[in-house]
């Protein structure tokens, strides 16, 4: 059951990764995503409804409207919008902006954390600065969308383009790219003992909590992990040069989550826990 659910969660990602590299490179520019009929329909429906003030309390509520409502998006960008490329800064005008859907088309997003305590930040109404990182694993590039709450309203205030090597999670991201794509490397990156919490592979109507070994991994593996492009949301969590990382995949509408816990052992990242 878990494999089927995860497959549904990842379905749109699989389609994205079949695109040629050139297409992925194009998504790093301002005119990144073409509007689809489905998104237009959703935007039309939402635009007929008044935007509640409560949508600005939690970033997750705001960003859903931002990504589906073209008029709302243009009104929540601080113009001229600064696009930062190293020392070069461009000033973008509304006519140069195309509808940005961020992680909505793939149906899920990622949280990379130093500890589970940081999970609470996504529900913290006092958070006033959030960064959505669009991480291009193959190109080793990151496009950051910086949002700030100004006078009670969330606004996109700048966009930054940089390299993964400059990111605070650089070591882990470089490891994850290979972990997700190379099954041999993945098997070599398993701890001798891993905690598991989720459906019993022999009876998926029951959940279990147990310890598994690399020999057990084929029965518990979550299957294909997202590759190519990741979206990581930074709700103000402060990253450090930590030896632990929590990698969480969270579905937008279906409530599904998968949590993978990694620890650096003798300088190498190892999977030490899986929760589904």
PDB file of C-alpha atoms in Angstrom:
ATOM      1  CA  UNK A   1       0.000   0.000   0.000  1.00  0.00           C
ATOM      2  CA  UNK A   2       2.834   2.388   0.903  1.00  0.00           C
ATOM      3  CA  UNK A   3       4.598   1.845  -2.406  1.00  0.00           C
ATOM      4  CA  UNK A   4       1.351   2.576  -4.267  1.00  0.00           C
ATOM      5  CA  UNK A   5       0.728   5.745  -2.210  1.00  0.00           C
ATOM      6  CA  UNK A   6       4.286   6.948  -2.691  1.00  0.00           C
ATOM      7  CA  UNK A   7       4.025   6.250  -6.412  1.00  0.00           C
ATOM      8  CA  UNK A   8       0.970   8.506  -6.541  1.00  0.00           C
ATOM      9  CA  UNK A   9       2.857  11.192  -4.627  1.00  0.00           C
ATOM     10  CA  UNK A  10       5.815  11.006  -6.990  1.00  0.00           C
ATOM     11  CA  UNK A  11       3.897  10.495 -10.273  1.00  0.00           C
ATOM     12  CA  UNK A  12       4.271  14.015 -11.608  1.00  0.00           C
ATOM     13  CA  UNK A  13       7.955  14.120 -10.647  1.00  0.00           C
ATOM     14  CA  UNK A  14       8.657  11.108 -12.839  1.00  0.00           C
ATOM     15  CA  UNK A  15       7.236  12.966 -15.813  1.00  0.00           C
ATOM     16  CA  UNK A  16       9.356  16.023 -15.061  1.00  0.00           C
ATOM     17  CA  UNK A  17      12.568  14.029 -14.964  1.00  0.00           C
ATOM     18  CA  UNK A  18      12.002  12.676 -18.481  1.00  0.00           C
ATOM     19  CA  UNK A  19      12.410  16.164 -19.900  1.00  0.00           C
ATOM     20  CA  UNK A  20      15.714  16.906 -21.650  1.00  0.00           C
ATOM     21  CA  UNK A  21      18.380  18.778 -19.708  1.00  0.00           C
ATOM     22  CA  UNK A  22      17.905  21.853 -21.876  1.00  0.00           C
ATOM     23  CA  UNK A  23      14.313  22.161 -20.729  1.00  0.00           C
ATOM     24  CA  UNK A  24      15.392  22.020 -17.079  1.00  0.00           C
ATOM     25  CA  UNK A  25      17.939  24.740 -17.717  1.00  0.00           C
ATOM     26  CA  UNK A  26      15.203  26.927 -19.181  1.00  0.00           C
ATOM     27  CA  UNK A  27      13.232  26.678 -15.944  1.00  0.00           C
ATOM     28  CA  UNK A  28      16.004  28.620 -14.200  1.00  0.00           C
ATOM     29  CA  UNK A  29      15.066  31.791 -16.102  1.00  0.00           C
ATOM     30  CA  UNK A  30      12.332  34.222 -15.197  1.00  0.00           C
ATOM     31  CA  UNK A  31       9.961  32.826 -17.830  1.00  0.00           C
ATOM     32  CA  UNK A  32      10.139  29.426 -16.155  1.00  0.00           C
ATOM     33  CA  UNK A  33       6.746  27.736 -16.388  1.00  0.00           C
ATOM     34  CA  UNK A  34       4.061  27.933 -19.035  1.00  0.00           C
ATOM     35  CA  UNK A  35       0.514  28.245 -17.742  1.00  0.00           C
ATOM     36  CA  UNK A  36      -1.620  25.161 -18.307  1.00  0.00           C
ATOM     37  CA  UNK A  37      -5.340  24.945 -18.907  1.00  0.00           C
ATOM     38  CA  UNK A  38      -5.791  23.222 -15.553  1.00  0.00           C
ATOM     39  CA  UNK A  39      -4.024  26.014 -13.671  1.00  0.00           C
ATOM     40  CA  UNK A  40      -6.012  28.637 -15.602  1.00  0.00           C
ATOM     41  CA  UNK A  41      -9.243  26.943 -14.571  1.00  0.00           C
ATOM     42  CA  UNK A  42      -8.225  26.802 -10.919  1.00  0.00           C
ATOM     43  CA  UNK A  43      -7.105  30.433 -11.015  1.00  0.00           C
ATOM     44  CA  UNK A  44     -10.447  31.500 -12.496  1.00  0.00           C
ATOM     45  CA  UNK A  45     -12.354  29.688  -9.743  1.00  0.00           C
ATOM     46  CA  UNK A  46     -10.195  31.092  -6.939  1.00  0.00           C
ATOM     47  CA  UNK A  47     -10.228  34.633  -8.324  1.00  0.00           C
ATOM     48  CA  UNK A  48     -14.010  34.694  -7.982  1.00  0.00           C
ATOM     49  CA  UNK A  49     -13.641  34.279  -4.211  1.00  0.00           C
ATOM     50  CA  UNK A  50     -12.438  37.019  -1.838  1.00  0.00           C
ATOM     51  CA  UNK A  51      -8.982  36.328  -0.412  1.00  0.00           C
ATOM     52  CA  UNK A  52      -9.356  35.849   3.352  1.00  0.00           C
ATOM     53  CA  UNK A  53      -7.068  37.755   5.703  1.00  0.00           C
ATOM     54  CA  UNK A  54      -6.335  34.437   7.404  1.00  0.00           C
ATOM     55  CA  UNK A  55      -4.381  33.384   4.298  1.00  0.00           C
ATOM     56  CA  UNK A  56      -1.552  35.671   5.418  1.00  0.00           C
ATOM     57  CA  UNK A  57      -1.269  34.063   8.853  1.00  0.00           C
ATOM     58  CA  UNK A  58       0.373  30.860   7.604  1.00  0.00           C
ATOM     59  CA  UNK A  59       2.778  30.891   4.689  1.00  0.00           C
ATOM     60  CA  UNK A  60       1.390  27.573   3.387  1.00  0.00           C
ATOM     61  CA  UNK A  61      -2.057  29.130   2.925  1.00  0.00           C
ATOM     62  CA  UNK A  62      -0.628  32.200   1.216  1.00  0.00           C
ATOM     63  CA  UNK A  63       1.639  30.314  -1.189  1.00  0.00           C
ATOM     64  CA  UNK A  64      -1.214  28.117  -2.435  1.00  0.00           C
ATOM     65  CA  UNK A  65      -3.147  31.208  -3.535  1.00  0.00           C
ATOM     66  CA  UNK A  66       0.041  32.849  -4.848  1.00  0.00           C
ATOM     67  CA  UNK A  67       0.728  29.897  -7.159  1.00  0.00           C
ATOM     68  CA  UNK A  68      -2.848  29.466  -8.441  1.00  0.00           C
ATOM     69  CA  UNK A  69      -4.131  33.027  -8.811  1.00  0.00           C
ATOM     70  CA  UNK A  70      -2.382  35.136 -11.461  1.00  0.00           C
ATOM     71  CA  UNK A  71      -3.866  38.429 -10.263  1.00  0.00           C
ATOM     72  CA  UNK A  72      -3.043  37.643  -6.645  1.00  0.00           C
ATOM     73  CA  UNK A  73       0.538  36.747  -7.604  1.00  0.00           C
ATOM     74  CA  UNK A  74       1.191  40.003  -9.458  1.00  0.00           C
ATOM     75  CA  UNK A  75      -0.233  41.923  -6.523  1.00  0.00           C
ATOM     76  CA  UNK A  76       2.037  40.150  -4.043  1.00  0.00           C
ATOM     77  CA  UNK A  77       5.350  40.907  -5.743  1.00  0.00           C
ATOM     78  CA  UNK A  78       7.372  43.923  -4.656  1.00  0.00           C
ATOM     79  CA  UNK A  79       7.979  45.822  -7.899  1.00  0.00           C
ATOM     80  CA  UNK A  80      10.470  46.318  -9.335  1.00  0.00           C
ATOM     81  CA  UNK A  81      11.484  42.808  -8.299  1.00  0.00           C
ATOM     82  CA  UNK A  82      15.180  42.329  -7.665  1.00  0.00           C
ATOM     83  CA  UNK A  83      16.727  39.308  -9.412  1.00  0.00           C
ATOM     84  CA  UNK A  84      20.194  38.716  -7.958  1.00  0.00           C
ATOM     85  CA  UNK A  85      22.898  36.885  -9.926  1.00  0.00           C
ATOM     86  CA  UNK A  86      26.070  37.135  -7.873  1.00  0.00           C
ATOM     87  CA  UNK A  87      27.054  40.807  -7.923  1.00  0.00           C
ATOM     88  CA  UNK A  88      24.637  41.611 -10.749  1.00  0.00           C
ATOM     89  CA  UNK A  89      21.112  42.784  -9.880  1.00  0.00           C
ATOM     90  CA  UNK A  90      18.284  43.122 -12.412  1.00  0.00           C
ATOM     91  CA  UNK A  91      15.129  45.103 -11.734  1.00  0.00           C
ATOM     92  CA  UNK A  92      12.172  43.161 -13.143  1.00  0.00           C
ATOM     93  CA  UNK A  93       8.927  44.852 -14.120  1.00  0.00           C
ATOM     94  CA  UNK A  94       5.476  43.159 -14.163  1.00  0.00           C
ATOM     95  CA  UNK A  95       5.614  42.751 -17.938  1.00  0.00           C
ATOM     96  CA  UNK A  96       8.780  40.611 -17.589  1.00  0.00           C
ATOM     97  CA  UNK A  97       7.189  38.191 -15.118  1.00  0.00           C
ATOM     98  CA  UNK A  98       5.480  34.915 -16.011  1.00  0.00           C
ATOM     99  CA  UNK A  99       3.167  32.952 -13.732  1.00  0.00           C
ATOM    100  CA  UNK A 100       5.328  30.994 -11.252  1.00  0.00           C
ATOM    101  CA  UNK A 101       3.767  27.766  -9.980  1.00  0.00           C
ATOM    102  CA  UNK A 102       6.728  26.621  -7.858  1.00  0.00           C
ATOM    103  CA  UNK A 103       6.142  23.083  -6.500  1.00  0.00           C
ATOM    104  CA  UNK A 104       2.397  22.885  -7.228  1.00  0.00           C
ATOM    105  CA  UNK A 105       2.708  20.878 -10.478  1.00  0.00           C
ATOM    106  CA  UNK A 106       4.696  18.072  -8.817  1.00  0.00           C
ATOM    107  CA  UNK A 107       2.266  17.840  -5.906  1.00  0.00           C
ATOM    108  CA  UNK A 108       4.764  17.788  -3.031  1.00  0.00           C
ATOM    109  CA  UNK A 109       7.642  19.692  -1.516  1.00  0.00           C
ATOM    110  CA  UNK A 110      10.677  18.983   0.638  1.00  0.00           C
ATOM    111  CA  UNK A 111      11.761  20.035   4.094  1.00  0.00           C
ATOM    112  CA  UNK A 112      15.447  19.632   4.917  1.00  0.00           C
ATOM    113  CA  UNK A 113      15.959  20.060   8.644  1.00  0.00           C
ATOM    114  CA  UNK A 114      18.701  19.724  11.219  1.00  0.00           C
ATOM    115  CA  UNK A 115      16.211  18.296  13.742  1.00  0.00           C
ATOM    116  CA  UNK A 116      12.532  17.382  14.052  1.00  0.00           C
ATOM    117  CA  UNK A 117      12.010  20.375  16.357  1.00  0.00           C
ATOM    118  CA  UNK A 118      12.242  22.620  13.304  1.00  0.00           C
ATOM    119  CA  UNK A 119       9.045  21.044  11.940  1.00  0.00           C
ATOM    120  CA  UNK A 120       7.053  23.361  14.211  1.00  0.00           C
ATOM    121  CA  UNK A 121       8.187  26.428  12.269  1.00  0.00           C
ATOM    122  CA  UNK A 122       5.771  25.736   9.397  1.00  0.00           C
ATOM    123  CA  UNK A 123       2.870  26.358  11.818  1.00  0.00           C
ATOM    124  CA  UNK A 124       4.438  29.354  13.570  1.00  0.00           C
ATOM    125  CA  UNK A 125       2.386  32.471  12.784  1.00  0.00           C
ATOM    126  CA  UNK A 126       5.234  34.724  13.996  1.00  0.00           C
ATOM    127  CA  UNK A 127       7.498  33.700  11.077  1.00  0.00           C
ATOM    128  CA  UNK A 128       7.952  36.727   8.797  1.00  0.00           C
ATOM    129  CA  UNK A 129      10.573  35.497   6.324  1.00  0.00           C
ATOM    130  CA  UNK A 130      10.383  32.320   4.224  1.00  0.00           C
ATOM    131  CA  UNK A 131      12.598  31.117   1.379  1.00  0.00           C
ATOM    132  CA  UNK A 132      11.456  28.641  -1.263  1.00  0.00           C
ATOM    133  CA  UNK A 133      14.536  27.012  -2.776  1.00  0.00           C
ATOM    134  CA  UNK A 134      14.249  25.510  -6.256  1.00  0.00           C
ATOM    135  CA  UNK A 135      17.201  23.121  -6.343  1.00  0.00           C
ATOM    136  CA  UNK A 136      18.471  21.842  -9.690  1.00  0.00           C
ATOM    137  CA  UNK A 137      20.443  18.765  -8.632  1.00  0.00           C
ATOM    138  CA  UNK A 138      21.995  17.924 -12.009  1.00  0.00           C
ATOM    139  CA  UNK A 139      23.016  21.505 -12.743  1.00  0.00           C
ATOM    140  CA  UNK A 140      24.084  22.007  -9.102  1.00  0.00           C
ATOM    141  CA  UNK A 141      22.197  25.309  -9.064  1.00  0.00           C
ATOM    142  CA  UNK A 142      19.680  26.918  -6.696  1.00  0.00           C
ATOM    143  CA  UNK A 143      17.044  29.574  -7.378  1.00  0.00           C
ATOM    144  CA  UNK A 144      15.742  31.167  -4.184  1.00  0.00           C
ATOM    145  CA  UNK A 145      12.394  32.927  -3.913  1.00  0.00           C
ATOM    146  CA  UNK A 146      12.518  35.243  -0.881  1.00  0.00           C
ATOM    147  CA  UNK A 147       9.193  36.083   0.775  1.00  0.00           C
ATOM    148  CA  UNK A 148       8.682  38.619   3.558  1.00  0.00           C
ATOM    149  CA  UNK A 149       5.557  39.565   5.489  1.00  0.00           C
ATOM    150  CA  UNK A 150       5.215  43.334   5.125  1.00  0.00           C
ATOM    151  CA  UNK A 151       2.451  45.143   7.010  1.00  0.00           C
ATOM    152  CA  UNK A 152       0.694  41.834   7.519  1.00  0.00           C
ATOM    153  CA  UNK A 153       0.886  40.652   3.897  1.00  0.00           C
ATOM    154  CA  UNK A 154       3.274  38.118   2.398  1.00  0.00           C
ATOM    155  CA  UNK A 155       5.258  39.540  -0.539  1.00  0.00           C
ATOM    156  CA  UNK A 156       7.850  38.120  -2.918  1.00  0.00           C
ATOM    157  CA  UNK A 157      10.696  40.586  -2.368  1.00  0.00           C
ATOM    158  CA  UNK A 158      13.603  39.134  -4.390  1.00  0.00           C
ATOM    159  CA  UNK A 159      14.875  36.162  -6.376  1.00  0.00           C
ATOM    160  CA  UNK A 160      18.458  34.887  -6.100  1.00  0.00           C
ATOM    161  CA  UNK A 161      20.365  32.540  -8.405  1.00  0.00           C
ATOM    162  CA  UNK A 162      23.364  30.670  -7.050  1.00  0.00           C
ATOM    163  CA  UNK A 163      25.242  27.383  -6.888  1.00  0.00           C
ATOM    164  CA  UNK A 164      24.526  24.375  -4.685  1.00  0.00           C
ATOM    165  CA  UNK A 165      28.087  24.570  -3.359  1.00  0.00           C
ATOM    166  CA  UNK A 166      27.147  27.924  -1.780  1.00  0.00           C
ATOM    167  CA  UNK A 167      24.063  26.449  -0.083  1.00  0.00           C
ATOM    168  CA  UNK A 168      24.077  25.669   3.642  1.00  0.00           C
ATOM    169  CA  UNK A 169      22.983  22.112   2.822  1.00  0.00           C
ATOM    170  CA  UNK A 170      25.579  21.657   0.063  1.00  0.00           C
ATOM    171  CA  UNK A 171      27.210  18.503   1.452  1.00  0.00           C
ATOM    172  CA  UNK A 172      23.886  16.781   2.008  1.00  0.00           C
ATOM    173  CA  UNK A 173      22.412  17.834  -1.356  1.00  0.00           C
ATOM    174  CA  UNK A 174      25.412  16.501  -3.240  1.00  0.00           C
ATOM    175  CA  UNK A 175      25.071  13.239  -1.319  1.00  0.00           C
ATOM    176  CA  UNK A 176      21.298  13.039  -1.881  1.00  0.00           C
ATOM    177  CA  UNK A 177      21.609  13.468  -5.658  1.00  0.00           C
ATOM    178  CA  UNK A 178      23.675  10.281  -5.841  1.00  0.00           C
ATOM    179  CA  UNK A 179      21.645   8.467  -3.154  1.00  0.00           C
ATOM    180  CA  UNK A 180      18.407   8.978  -5.127  1.00  0.00           C
ATOM    181  CA  UNK A 181      19.819   8.051  -8.540  1.00  0.00           C
ATOM    182  CA  UNK A 182      22.350   5.257  -7.869  1.00  0.00           C
ATOM    183  CA  UNK A 183      20.942   2.065  -6.300  1.00  0.00           C
ATOM    184  CA  UNK A 184      24.425   0.681  -5.607  1.00  0.00           C
ATOM    185  CA  UNK A 185      25.479   3.859  -3.822  1.00  0.00           C
ATOM    186  CA  UNK A 186      22.168   3.851  -1.949  1.00  0.00           C
ATOM    187  CA  UNK A 187      22.805   0.340  -0.632  1.00  0.00           C
ATOM    188  CA  UNK A 188      26.303   1.380   0.456  1.00  0.00           C
ATOM    189  CA  UNK A 189      24.844   4.390   2.302  1.00  0.00           C
ATOM    190  CA  UNK A 190      22.657   2.385   4.706  1.00  0.00           C
ATOM    191  CA  UNK A 191      23.577   2.204   8.381  1.00  0.00           C
ATOM    192  CA  UNK A 192      24.086  -1.244   9.895  1.00  0.00           C
ATOM    193  CA  UNK A 193      20.928  -0.681  11.966  1.00  0.00           C
ATOM    194  CA  UNK A 194      18.055   1.573  10.838  1.00  0.00           C
ATOM    195  CA  UNK A 195      14.836   2.457  12.615  1.00  0.00           C
ATOM    196  CA  UNK A 196      11.619   1.910  10.662  1.00  0.00           C
ATOM    197  CA  UNK A 197       8.106   3.140  11.410  1.00  0.00           C
ATOM    198  CA  UNK A 198       5.296   2.415   8.983  1.00  0.00           C
ATOM    199  CA  UNK A 199       3.179  -0.341   7.379  1.00  0.00           C
ATOM    200  CA  UNK A 200       4.205  -3.944   7.990  1.00  0.00           C
ATOM    201  CA  UNK A 201       5.409  -5.290   4.612  1.00  0.00           C
ATOM    202  CA  UNK A 202       3.776  -8.638   5.456  1.00  0.00           C
ATOM    203  CA  UNK A 203       0.468  -7.071   6.579  1.00  0.00           C
ATOM    204  CA  UNK A 204       0.001  -3.486   5.427  1.00  0.00           C
ATOM    205  CA  UNK A 205      -3.145  -3.093   7.549  1.00  0.00           C
ATOM    206  CA  UNK A 206      -0.881  -2.796  10.601  1.00  0.00           C
ATOM    207  CA  UNK A 207       1.923  -0.349  11.393  1.00  0.00           C
ATOM    208  CA  UNK A 208       5.134  -1.467  13.018  1.00  0.00           C
ATOM    209  CA  UNK A 209       8.141   0.122  14.683  1.00  0.00           C
ATOM    210  CA  UNK A 210      11.271  -1.942  14.356  1.00  0.00           C
ATOM    211  CA  UNK A 211      14.970  -2.033  13.524  1.00  0.00           C
ATOM    212  CA  UNK A 212      16.035  -3.149  10.076  1.00  0.00           C
ATOM    213  CA  UNK A 213      19.375  -3.981   8.441  1.00  0.00           C
ATOM    214  CA  UNK A 214      20.651  -3.418   4.896  1.00  0.00           C
ATOM    215  CA  UNK A 215      19.541  -6.999   4.113  1.00  0.00           C
ATOM    216  CA  UNK A 216      15.957  -5.985   4.971  1.00  0.00           C
ATOM    217  CA  UNK A 217      16.085  -2.823   2.857  1.00  0.00           C
ATOM    218  CA  UNK A 218      14.541  -4.323  -0.339  1.00  0.00           C
ATOM    219  CA  UNK A 219      11.338  -5.018   1.640  1.00  0.00           C
ATOM    220  CA  UNK A 220      11.115  -1.521   3.151  1.00  0.00           C
ATOM    221  CA  UNK A 221      12.589   0.721   0.468  1.00  0.00           C
ATOM    222  CA  UNK A 222      10.317   3.661  -0.473  1.00  0.00           C
ATOM    223  CA  UNK A 223      11.028   3.066  -4.149  1.00  0.00           C
ATOM    224  CA  UNK A 224      12.009   5.843  -6.552  1.00  0.00           C
ATOM    225  CA  UNK A 225      12.998   9.059  -4.800  1.00  0.00           C
ATOM    226  CA  UNK A 226      12.557  12.495  -6.428  1.00  0.00           C
ATOM    227  CA  UNK A 227      15.422  13.497  -8.668  1.00  0.00           C
ATOM    228  CA  UNK A 228      16.224  16.394 -10.964  1.00  0.00           C
ATOM    229  CA  UNK A 229      14.489  19.281  -9.178  1.00  0.00           C
ATOM    230  CA  UNK A 230      13.667  19.628  -5.475  1.00  0.00           C
ATOM    231  CA  UNK A 231      11.743  22.386  -3.712  1.00  0.00           C
ATOM    232  CA  UNK A 232      12.911  23.017  -0.166  1.00  0.00           C
ATOM    233  CA  UNK A 233      11.018  25.458   2.063  1.00  0.00           C
ATOM    234  CA  UNK A 234      13.008  27.360   4.670  1.00  0.00           C
ATOM    235  CA  UNK A 235      10.589  28.603   7.337  1.00  0.00           C
ATOM    236  CA  UNK A 236      13.347  30.429   9.162  1.00  0.00           C
ATOM    237  CA  UNK A 237      15.193  27.303  10.292  1.00  0.00           C
ATOM    238  CA  UNK A 238      18.855  28.069  10.915  1.00  0.00           C
ATOM    239  CA  UNK A 239      21.120  25.521   9.300  1.00  0.00           C
ATOM    240  CA  UNK A 240      24.417  24.560  10.839  1.00  0.00           C
ATOM    241  CA  UNK A 241      27.242  22.279   9.765  1.00  0.00           C
ATOM    242  CA  UNK A 242      25.214  19.484  11.318  1.00  0.00           C
ATOM    243  CA  UNK A 243      25.953  15.764  11.303  1.00  0.00           C
ATOM    244  CA  UNK A 244      22.235  14.974  11.177  1.00  0.00           C
ATOM    245  CA  UNK A 245      19.612  15.786   8.539  1.00  0.00           C
ATOM    246  CA  UNK A 246      15.883  15.125   8.396  1.00  0.00           C
ATOM    247  CA  UNK A 247      14.660  14.825   4.801  1.00  0.00           C
ATOM    248  CA  UNK A 248      10.864  15.119   4.665  1.00  0.00           C
ATOM    249  CA  UNK A 249       8.648  14.770   1.595  1.00  0.00           C
ATOM    250  CA  UNK A 250       5.218  16.304   2.179  1.00  0.00           C
ATOM    251  CA  UNK A 251       2.239  16.023  -0.181  1.00  0.00           C
ATOM    252  CA  UNK A 252       0.305  19.243  -0.819  1.00  0.00           C
ATOM    253  CA  UNK A 253      -3.265  17.931  -0.904  1.00  0.00           C
ATOM    254  CA  UNK A 254      -3.129  14.269   0.117  1.00  0.00           C
ATOM    255  CA  UNK A 255      -1.543  14.598   3.558  1.00  0.00           C
ATOM    256  CA  UNK A 256       1.103  11.971   2.780  1.00  0.00           C
ATOM    257  CA  UNK A 257       4.554  12.264   4.309  1.00  0.00           C
ATOM    258  CA  UNK A 258       7.775  10.336   4.190  1.00  0.00           C
ATOM    259  CA  UNK A 259      10.608  11.081   6.599  1.00  0.00           C
ATOM    260  CA  UNK A 260      14.188   9.916   6.117  1.00  0.00           C
ATOM    261  CA  UNK A 261      16.811  10.505   8.810  1.00  0.00           C
ATOM    262  CA  UNK A 262      20.473  10.706   7.893  1.00  0.00           C
ATOM    263  CA  UNK A 263      23.588  10.879  10.029  1.00  0.00           C
ATOM    264  CA  UNK A 264      27.170  11.580   9.049  1.00  0.00           C
ATOM    265  CA  UNK A 265      29.368   8.671  10.146  1.00  0.00           C
ATOM    266  CA  UNK A 266      33.141   8.964   9.667  1.00  0.00           C
ATOM    267  CA  UNK A 267      32.523  11.796   7.230  1.00  0.00           C
ATOM    268  CA  UNK A 268      29.961   9.877   5.134  1.00  0.00           C
ATOM    269  CA  UNK A 269      26.184  10.346   5.158  1.00  0.00           C
ATOM    270  CA  UNK A 270      24.217   7.234   6.161  1.00  0.00           C
ATOM    271  CA  UNK A 271      20.494   6.545   6.290  1.00  0.00           C
ATOM    272  CA  UNK A 272      19.652   5.735   9.910  1.00  0.00           C
ATOM    273  CA  UNK A 273      15.855   5.904   9.959  1.00  0.00           C
ATOM    274  CA  UNK A 274      12.738   5.775   7.765  1.00  0.00           C
ATOM    275  CA  UNK A 275       9.198   6.792   8.712  1.00  0.00           C
ATOM    276  CA  UNK A 276       6.259   6.463   6.319  1.00  0.00           C
TER     277      UNK A 276
END
